[in-house]
Amino acid sequence: MKRIRLISILTIFVGSFLVFGVQPMVGNTLLPFFGGTAAVWTVCLAAFQTLLLAGYFYADRMKKLRLHVGLLVFGAAWVGVVSWKFREIAGWAGELSVPALGALLAVVAMVGVPYVLLSSNASLIQSLASKCFGKNDRSVYKLYAVSNAGSFCGLLAYPLLLEPSLGIAAQWMCFAIGVAVYAVCAAVMVKVANGKQEQGGRVGHESREEGGKALHSSFFTLNSLEWLGLSALSCFVLNGVSAHLCNDVAPLPLLWAVMLALYLASWIFGFTDRGAKVSPITALLTVGLVVFGGWHIIHMSGEEFFIELGVGLAIILFGCWTIHARLFRLRPDERLLTRYYLMISLGGAIGGTAASLLLPAVSSTVVEYPAALALLIIPCAYELWIGWAFVAGLAGEKEWNERKLDWRVVAGLVIAFAVFVWHFGSIANGQVLFTMRNFYGTGRVLRDHLHVSSGSDYDVHMFEHAGIQHGMQPIWIGLRSEPTMCFGPHAGGLAIKSHPKYKDGEPMRVAVAGMGIATLATYAREGDSYRFYEINPQVAELA
């Protein structure tokens, strides 16, 4: 038994390490071909969550494990070919007219097959190990913490070790070698598990048959729908906070790895007995963060980066911890193990797609963040209510796991909070005149009143994009053509005014990378040629 556990731990750890180690590598590969926009990360997240769903479905249906090992060898060869052609694939995807679709297709073309096979790792190996642990032994679920620990290490290994020391082509070759190593581990696991089952009189076979009947009859039970809803909310929170921090606050690529690492940590902490028992405490912390986060949306000034960052990261950790602790307590016996993980993966794909693709297509603001705050009230209210009853001795452990919340009360709270946040969420430092959003980020035009210490106050139109001020134009007609902000004659305009041709009155050919509201065009004279290079068509149209 000890040998089985060690091999299971090693195989699951290696597979999960590769699953999350490849994600930042793919994003890093695609970024230069899509203008470095933060949307590459959110679209990649949605793609990986969908492929993860395919992997869990594959695990739920896969019967011939030797065939699985053979497919892993094919997956390693696939990545080996991609390591020679990844630039051509990314370049082709970056030229498509719909960038979000291009990013999705690039992920599938690069790692679609091997990622699906690796995604089946935790579910398939746990299911195989459960046949050796014994019937109804739910301790096998603790291997999921090993899976998330491997994912956590893989995610951090890329920015800390691989990316600084290896070129992108070498990184792809390392991934191909890693898939081959995992194939060897999986083959050893299959061989040892099959030998154990033969010694045990085919106990695993009987369990599988009983499980098949249970699976067929329990797909749409209340528990399975709760698995689906909780996992969807978990991914929605991750994507909602990611969109807020990368679009409304600061588009720093390093944040992607930090947020995903905290998300994995919430799985590690929540999927343990001790972590599940402290969920009322994490729920209380989350409620405080949600209230403060909702208030801060209204009063955000753009100068409180570390507050926004801290609140967002804490919401991912404690909010998702609360959700995952509930999922851990709802885990079924080993016969339903693959179906349990399939529903969790399906929920993740639904939540990730809703936050990354659906809401950005219908809203010109990052509405998924306040929506995530509002929806977090549901699991937190439940944990506080039933957790208090458990501590007070009014409910037993079985009730803590199975007792249902009055959804009508919570729904009313959620709707009221969502309306409040949605209505006031777009107001910041002035009146919002225009909002826009596409693959390249969010932007808005504000009417604001500036106080001048050595002169008269005046009103301006301010253009903000991804939380950064990119242009300002005074409303008064006498100042409308004056260069402002960092484009003034003693700042950004100095390069133009100091040029010999400008001083001699000769025609100039000027190229500008990035447009904003095209403030530098104020320096143009008759005969000059100014060309602005702007990747975002909405910004060009606004200017």
XYZ file of C-alpha atoms in Angstrom:
543
model
C 0.000 0.000 0.000
C 2.832 2.387 0.853
C 4.415 1.731 -2.529
C 1.149 2.561 -4.311
C 0.807 5.822 -2.377
C 4.369 6.913 -3.191
C 3.998 6.163 -6.901
C 0.599 7.902 -6.936
C 2.048 10.982 -5.262
C 5.004 11.128 -7.671
C 2.876 10.653 -10.793
C 0.228 13.159 -9.752
C 2.846 15.731 -8.719
C 4.754 15.491 -12.028
C 1.581 15.691 -14.129
C 0.195 18.672 -12.217
C 3.585 20.403 -12.332
C 3.464 20.204 -16.141
C -0.203 21.248 -16.379
C 0.404 24.581 -14.654
C 4.006 25.061 -15.672
C 3.003 25.173 -19.337
C 0.332 27.846 -18.860
C 2.624 30.868 -18.287
C 4.957 29.490 -20.975
C 2.173 29.527 -23.575
C 1.082 32.997 -22.460
C 4.665 34.258 -22.685
C 4.925 32.773 -26.184
C 1.758 34.505 -27.423
C 2.179 37.914 -25.772
C 4.484 39.503 -28.404
C 2.154 38.443 -31.216
C -0.902 40.052 -29.577
C 0.548 43.398 -28.521
C 1.354 42.405 -24.947
C -2.260 42.940 -23.850
C -3.488 41.519 -20.550
C -6.414 39.904 -22.376
C -4.011 37.229 -23.660
C -3.874 35.880 -20.123
C -7.636 35.823 -19.510
C -8.315 34.209 -22.892
C -5.596 31.623 -22.219
C -7.199 30.929 -18.841
C -10.535 30.244 -20.522
C -8.843 27.997 -23.084
C -6.984 26.006 -20.442
C -10.113 25.652 -18.303
C -11.984 24.262 -21.312
C -9.145 21.859 -22.129
C -9.093 20.862 -18.456
C -12.777 19.974 -18.780
C -11.974 17.808 -21.803
C -9.260 16.100 -19.750
C -11.621 15.253 -16.906
C -14.234 13.972 -19.350
C -11.510 11.838 -20.919
C -10.582 10.489 -17.475
C -14.211 9.696 -16.700
C -14.530 7.644 -19.913
C -11.055 6.132 -20.297
C -11.029 2.389 -19.615
C -7.877 1.178 -21.415
C -5.038 2.685 -19.422
C -2.357 1.180 -21.655
C -3.887 3.186 -24.507
C -3.605 6.271 -22.288
C 0.129 5.674 -21.869
C 0.517 5.347 -25.640
C -1.337 8.611 -26.190
C 1.019 10.310 -23.714
C 3.971 9.262 -25.869
C 2.164 10.782 -28.852
C 1.595 13.967 -26.811
C 5.314 14.236 -26.087
C 6.046 13.941 -29.807
C 3.386 16.597 -30.505
C 5.113 19.097 -28.216
C 8.471 18.216 -29.765
C 7.148 19.301 -33.174
C 5.591 22.475 -31.729
C 8.949 23.408 -30.160
C 10.206 23.909 -33.738
C 7.091 25.634 -35.107
C 5.660 27.683 -32.240
C 6.610 31.032 -33.806
C 4.786 30.179 -37.040
C 1.685 29.093 -35.094
C 1.664 32.220 -32.910
C 2.291 34.490 -35.893
C -0.597 32.975 -37.829
C -2.948 33.314 -34.845
C -1.893 36.916 -34.186
C -2.868 37.966 -37.705
C -6.485 36.782 -37.436
C -9.112 39.534 -37.449
C -10.595 38.358 -34.136
C -7.670 38.309 -31.665
C -9.526 36.419 -28.918
C -10.303 33.617 -31.356
C -6.704 33.659 -32.565
C -5.379 33.223 -29.024
C -7.786 30.337 -28.392
C -6.792 28.570 -31.601
C -3.099 29.057 -30.848
C -3.455 27.407 -27.429
C -5.289 24.441 -28.952
C -2.773 24.058 -31.786
C 0.227 24.253 -29.474
C -0.785 22.152 -26.482
C -4.359 20.945 -27.058
C -3.725 17.178 -27.184
C -0.953 16.909 -24.539
C -2.788 19.288 -22.190
C -5.991 17.216 -22.313
C -3.988 14.065 -21.545
C -2.134 15.737 -18.666
C -5.375 17.244 -17.329
C -6.739 13.748 -16.770
C -3.795 13.136 -14.403
C -5.299 13.848 -10.959
C -8.653 12.229 -11.668
C -7.333 9.160 -13.503
C -4.472 8.365 -11.112
C -6.680 8.884 -8.045
C -9.288 6.580 -9.538
C -6.618 3.964 -10.232
C -5.169 4.312 -6.726
C -8.622 4.054 -5.118
C -8.977 0.513 -6.466
C -5.931 -0.414 -4.381
C -6.836 1.594 -1.254
C -10.057 -0.328 -0.687
C -13.759 0.202 -1.176
C -15.240 3.497 0.078
C -11.835 4.797 1.217
C -12.298 8.558 0.839
C -8.705 9.289 1.889
C -7.792 9.083 -1.795
C -9.215 12.607 -2.188
C -6.295 13.936 -0.173
C -4.158 13.222 -3.227
C -5.891 16.222 -4.793
C -3.907 18.405 -2.395
C -0.773 16.793 -3.874
C -2.072 17.665 -7.329
C -2.503 21.311 -6.380
C 0.890 21.382 -4.670
C 2.433 20.173 -7.945
C 0.504 22.811 -9.842
C 1.668 25.476 -7.391
C 5.316 24.465 -7.820
C 4.997 24.300 -11.604
C 3.453 27.742 -11.759
C 6.206 29.349 -9.673
C 9.022 27.372 -11.299
C 8.415 29.062 -14.634
C 8.952 32.747 -13.685
C 11.603 31.972 -11.051
C 13.681 29.278 -12.778
C 12.805 28.470 -16.389
C 11.999 31.859 -17.898
C 15.115 33.698 -16.597
C 17.553 30.941 -17.588
C 16.209 29.394 -20.819
C 15.107 30.726 -24.185
C 11.558 30.113 -25.321
C 12.583 27.293 -27.720
C 14.476 25.499 -24.951
C 11.462 25.889 -22.659
C 9.297 24.083 -25.202
C 11.829 21.263 -25.467
C 11.852 20.924 -21.674
C 8.083 20.621 -21.707
C 8.286 17.848 -24.334
C 10.802 15.968 -22.176
C 8.557 16.483 -19.136
C 5.574 14.906 -20.916
C 7.758 11.910 -21.823
C 8.863 11.545 -18.184
C 5.247 11.683 -17.053
C 4.371 8.949 -19.560
C 6.975 6.710 -17.892
C 5.559 7.475 -14.415
C 2.017 6.722 -15.612
C 3.154 3.434 -17.163
C 4.773 2.355 -13.872
C 1.627 3.356 -11.959
C -0.596 1.298 -14.271
C 1.643 -1.755 -13.995
C 1.890 -1.644 -10.191
C -1.846 -0.955 -9.741
C -2.819 -3.808 -12.051
C -0.564 -6.173 -10.094
C -2.129 -5.028 -6.829
C -5.649 -5.590 -8.159
C -4.795 -9.100 -9.320
C -3.562 -9.919 -5.809
C -6.711 -8.444 -4.285
C -9.177 -10.585 -6.211
C -10.427 -7.905 -8.641
C -11.968 -5.765 -5.900
C -11.398 -2.732 -8.076
C -13.392 -4.296 -10.932
C -16.428 -4.825 -8.717
C -16.187 -1.310 -7.350
C -16.036 0.076 -10.877
C -19.211 -1.803 -11.870
C -21.096 -0.543 -8.830
C -19.753 2.928 -9.514
C -20.994 2.795 -13.105
C -24.588 2.310 -11.911
C -24.218 5.122 -9.389
C -22.725 7.447 -11.999
C -25.604 6.889 -14.370
C -28.225 7.632 -11.759
C -26.588 10.563 -9.973
C -25.433 12.921 -12.721
C -28.043 15.581 -11.933
C -28.404 15.158 -8.180
C -28.461 18.209 -5.907
C -24.934 17.418 -4.772
C -23.579 17.252 -8.326
C -25.242 20.566 -9.176
C -23.674 22.102 -6.074
C -20.258 20.771 -7.200
C -20.921 22.470 -10.524
C -22.055 25.787 -9.032
C -19.282 26.097 -6.472
C -16.511 25.327 -8.952
C -18.024 27.768 -11.477
C -18.072 30.499 -8.838
C -14.483 29.708 -7.860
C -13.172 30.248 -11.411
C -15.439 33.256 -11.896
C -13.875 34.908 -8.842
C -10.353 34.211 -10.125
C -11.113 35.642 -13.573
C -13.115 38.573 -12.203
C -10.331 39.693 -9.868
C -7.744 39.108 -12.622
C -9.690 41.308 -15.050
C -10.034 44.045 -12.434
C -6.384 44.125 -11.387
C -5.028 43.845 -14.949
C -7.475 46.306 -16.567
C -8.626 48.784 -13.919
C -5.502 48.884 -11.744
C -2.249 47.992 -13.524
C -1.575 45.452 -16.315
C 1.480 43.795 -14.731
C 2.169 40.325 -16.204
C 3.720 39.081 -12.944
C 0.294 39.458 -11.306
C -1.001 36.598 -13.428
C 1.306 34.069 -11.808
C 0.706 35.479 -8.306
C -3.088 35.300 -8.639
C -3.055 31.783 -10.028
C -0.622 30.693 -7.305
C -2.990 31.980 -4.595
C -5.880 30.244 -6.338
C -3.974 26.954 -6.196
C -3.095 27.611 -2.560
C -6.826 27.947 -1.816
C -7.306 24.433 -3.245
C -4.421 23.072 -1.167
C -5.707 24.611 2.086
C -9.388 23.970 1.423
C -8.948 20.318 0.397
C -7.750 19.154 3.805
C -9.621 18.265 7.008
C -8.095 21.161 8.936
C -8.598 23.641 6.124
C -12.253 22.697 5.806
C -12.864 23.133 9.536
C -11.671 26.762 9.561
C -13.915 27.745 6.627
C -16.208 29.883 8.878
C -13.152 32.015 9.684
C -12.188 32.379 6.021
C -15.823 33.177 5.232
C -15.835 35.964 7.816
C -12.618 37.403 6.378
C -14.101 37.203 2.870
C -17.244 39.077 3.909
C -15.105 41.905 5.272
C -13.045 41.979 2.069
C -16.179 41.959 -0.107
C -17.712 44.898 1.766
C -14.480 46.876 1.624
C -13.916 45.945 -2.018
C -17.418 47.115 -2.971
C -16.925 50.390 -1.131
C -13.504 50.896 -2.684
C -14.838 50.504 -6.230
C -16.842 53.666 -5.669
C -14.023 55.662 -4.107
C -11.059 54.334 -6.106
C -8.823 57.259 -7.042
C -6.229 55.451 -9.153
C -3.546 56.216 -6.559
C -4.192 53.268 -4.237
C -2.594 50.443 -6.170
C -1.390 48.439 -3.173
C -4.806 48.590 -1.494
C -6.532 47.303 -4.619
C -3.844 44.665 -5.080
C -4.043 43.454 -1.487
C -7.842 43.270 -1.466
C -7.966 41.424 -4.787
C -5.330 38.848 -3.837
C -6.909 38.279 -0.415
C -10.329 37.724 -2.014
C -8.859 35.047 -4.291
C -7.196 33.253 -1.372
C -9.885 33.403 1.318
C -12.963 33.503 -0.916
C -11.870 30.488 -2.958
C -10.654 28.718 0.183
C -14.209 28.981 1.554
C -15.641 27.571 -1.666
C -13.151 24.721 -1.903
C -13.638 23.725 1.740
C -17.320 23.237 0.989
C -16.423 21.170 -2.084
C -14.112 19.015 0.050
C -16.891 18.265 2.535
C -19.229 17.334 -0.332
C -16.842 14.760 -1.835
C -18.517 11.403 -2.573
C -17.127 7.885 -2.144
C -14.490 6.643 -4.562
C -17.017 5.175 -7.025
C -18.038 8.692 -8.021
C -14.523 10.121 -7.994
C -14.103 10.734 -11.732
C -17.628 12.153 -12.035
C -16.964 14.455 -9.078
C -13.866 15.913 -10.741
C -15.634 16.077 -14.093
C -18.383 18.258 -12.602
C -15.780 20.462 -10.891
C -13.977 20.906 -14.197
C -17.229 21.621 -16.052
C -18.075 24.276 -13.485
C -14.622 25.805 -13.903
C -15.059 25.986 -17.665
C -18.488 27.613 -17.285
C -17.259 30.179 -14.752
C -14.092 30.954 -16.676
C -15.901 31.340 -19.996
C -18.564 33.580 -18.477
C -15.957 35.893 -16.947
C -13.403 35.862 -19.786
C -15.571 35.815 -22.911
C -19.277 36.380 -22.205
C -19.287 39.428 -19.897
C -16.503 41.290 -21.769
C -18.585 40.899 -24.945
C -21.725 42.454 -23.438
C -20.280 45.050 -21.045
C -17.996 48.016 -21.650
C -16.742 47.929 -18.030
C -15.161 45.214 -15.881
C -18.508 44.207 -14.422
C -17.273 40.685 -13.591
C -15.383 42.012 -10.554
C -18.390 43.500 -8.702
C -20.413 40.478 -9.837
C -17.822 38.169 -8.270
C -17.964 40.163 -5.034
C -21.740 39.890 -4.971
C -21.835 36.163 -5.685
C -19.262 35.393 -2.981
C -21.921 36.283 -0.423
C -23.664 32.963 -1.106
C -21.006 30.484 0.141
C -19.816 32.878 2.837
C -23.322 33.356 4.254
C -23.775 29.595 4.289
C -20.476 28.917 6.077
C -21.128 31.587 8.689
C -24.656 30.346 9.336
C -24.044 26.604 9.521
C -20.563 27.035 11.009
C -21.995 29.036 13.900
C -24.646 26.354 14.441
C -21.960 23.662 14.480
C -19.750 25.518 16.982
C -22.760 26.307 19.172
C -23.733 22.642 19.234
C -26.978 23.225 17.327
C -25.840 21.162 14.329
C -23.775 18.008 13.982
C -20.978 17.308 11.508
C -23.377 15.541 9.140
C -25.652 18.606 9.103
C -22.630 20.812 8.467
C -21.938 18.821 5.333
C -25.491 18.324 4.108
C -27.713 21.102 5.480
C -29.006 23.463 2.815
C -29.129 27.241 2.877
C -32.285 29.244 2.293
C -31.344 30.528 -1.175
C -34.181 33.070 -1.253
C -32.644 35.126 1.533
C -29.176 35.030 0.012
C -30.511 35.815 -3.476
C -32.114 38.983 -2.137
C -28.841 40.090 -0.543
C -26.890 39.349 -3.711
C -29.287 41.259 -5.966
C -29.302 44.304 -3.681
C -25.505 44.351 -3.429
C -25.021 43.794 -7.161
C -27.345 46.668 -8.082
C -25.521 48.961 -5.661
C -22.049 48.105 -6.966
C -23.075 48.072 -10.632
C -24.711 51.494 -10.383
C -21.835 53.225 -8.632
C -18.934 51.182 -9.963
C -18.346 53.354 -13.033
C -18.029 56.615 -11.091
C -14.470 57.716 -10.327
C -12.956 61.205 -10.108
C -15.670 62.769 -12.244
C -18.567 62.150 -14.589
C -18.154 59.182 -16.939
C -18.986 60.296 -20.495
C -17.911 57.233 -22.468
C -16.746 53.682 -21.803
C -15.215 51.108 -24.119
C -13.854 47.603 -23.875
C -12.370 45.026 -26.215
C -9.592 42.449 -26.326
C -6.972 45.132 -25.632
C -8.481 46.410 -22.391
C -10.964 48.895 -20.953
C -11.089 52.650 -21.370
C -13.293 55.598 -20.467
C -13.559 59.338 -20.893
C -14.255 61.400 -17.769
C -15.262 65.016 -17.317
C -13.238 66.332 -14.410
C -12.496 69.672 -12.725
C -8.828 70.524 -12.182
C -7.656 72.833 -9.421
C -4.672 75.002 -10.394
C -2.687 76.537 -7.543
C -1.156 79.363 -9.604
C -4.012 80.050 -11.999
C -7.683 79.567 -12.763
C -9.387 76.194 -12.364
C -10.754 74.580 -15.515
C -12.713 71.552 -16.714
C -11.149 68.796 -18.810
C -11.956 65.591 -20.634
C -9.690 62.823 -19.310
C -9.000 59.572 -21.168
C -8.095 56.564 -19.018
C -7.151 53.156 -20.389
C -6.400 50.116 -18.226
C -6.326 52.378 -15.162
C -3.708 54.743 -16.662
C -4.294 58.298 -17.851
C -3.400 58.492 -21.547
C -4.616 61.939 -22.463
C -6.320 65.126 -21.279
C -7.985 67.929 -23.217
C -9.247 71.196 -21.673
C -12.862 71.913 -22.537
C -12.358 75.682 -22.910
C -11.844 76.424 -26.601
C -8.813 78.620 -25.940
C -6.848 75.703 -24.435
C -8.186 72.764 -26.449
C -5.206 72.627 -28.824
C -2.555 72.915 -26.117
C -0.395 69.827 -25.404
C -1.057 68.544 -21.896
C 0.219 66.072 -19.311
C 3.464 64.302 -20.263
C 3.253 65.601 -23.841
C 4.011 69.235 -22.979
C 6.809 71.230 -24.660
C 9.174 70.541 -21.756
C 8.353 66.825 -21.577
C 7.275 64.502 -24.403
C 7.156 67.350 -26.920
C 10.804 68.227 -26.270
C 12.021 65.549 -28.709
C 10.037 67.188 -31.510
C 10.725 70.845 -30.709
C 14.446 70.164 -30.280
C 14.781 68.468 -33.629
C 16.904 70.453 -36.158
C 14.222 70.244 -38.848
C 11.608 71.658 -36.474
C 13.886 74.551 -35.560
C 14.677 75.256 -39.233
C 11.023 75.075 -40.281
C 11.610 72.085 -42.574
C 8.936 69.385 -43.076
C 9.208 66.453 -40.658
C 8.233 62.808 -40.828
C 7.244 61.693 -37.311
C 6.289 58.175 -36.171
C 4.536 57.760 -32.817
C 4.151 54.399 -31.067
C 0.818 54.430 -29.225
C -1.902 56.947 -29.790
C -3.800 57.891 -26.664
C -5.831 60.882 -27.852
C -3.013 61.803 -30.267
C -1.852 64.817 -28.226
C 1.496 64.915 -30.038
C -0.381 65.859 -33.214
C -0.649 69.380 -31.781
C 2.992 69.915 -32.813
C 2.270 69.120 -36.457
C 2.756 71.981 -38.977
C 1.731 72.322 -42.577
C 3.851 69.930 -44.629
C 4.646 67.599 -41.727
C 3.701 63.905 -41.826
C 2.665 62.256 -38.537
C 1.926 58.527 -38.422
C 0.497 56.938 -35.265
C 0.923 53.191 -34.679
C -1.974 51.996 -32.504
C -2.944 48.366 -31.932
C -6.360 49.142 -30.416
C -8.920 50.235 -33.054
C -11.219 51.692 -30.389
C -8.487 54.042 -29.206
C -7.832 55.217 -32.770
C -11.547 55.848 -33.293
C -11.788 57.790 -30.018
C -8.804 59.998 -30.921
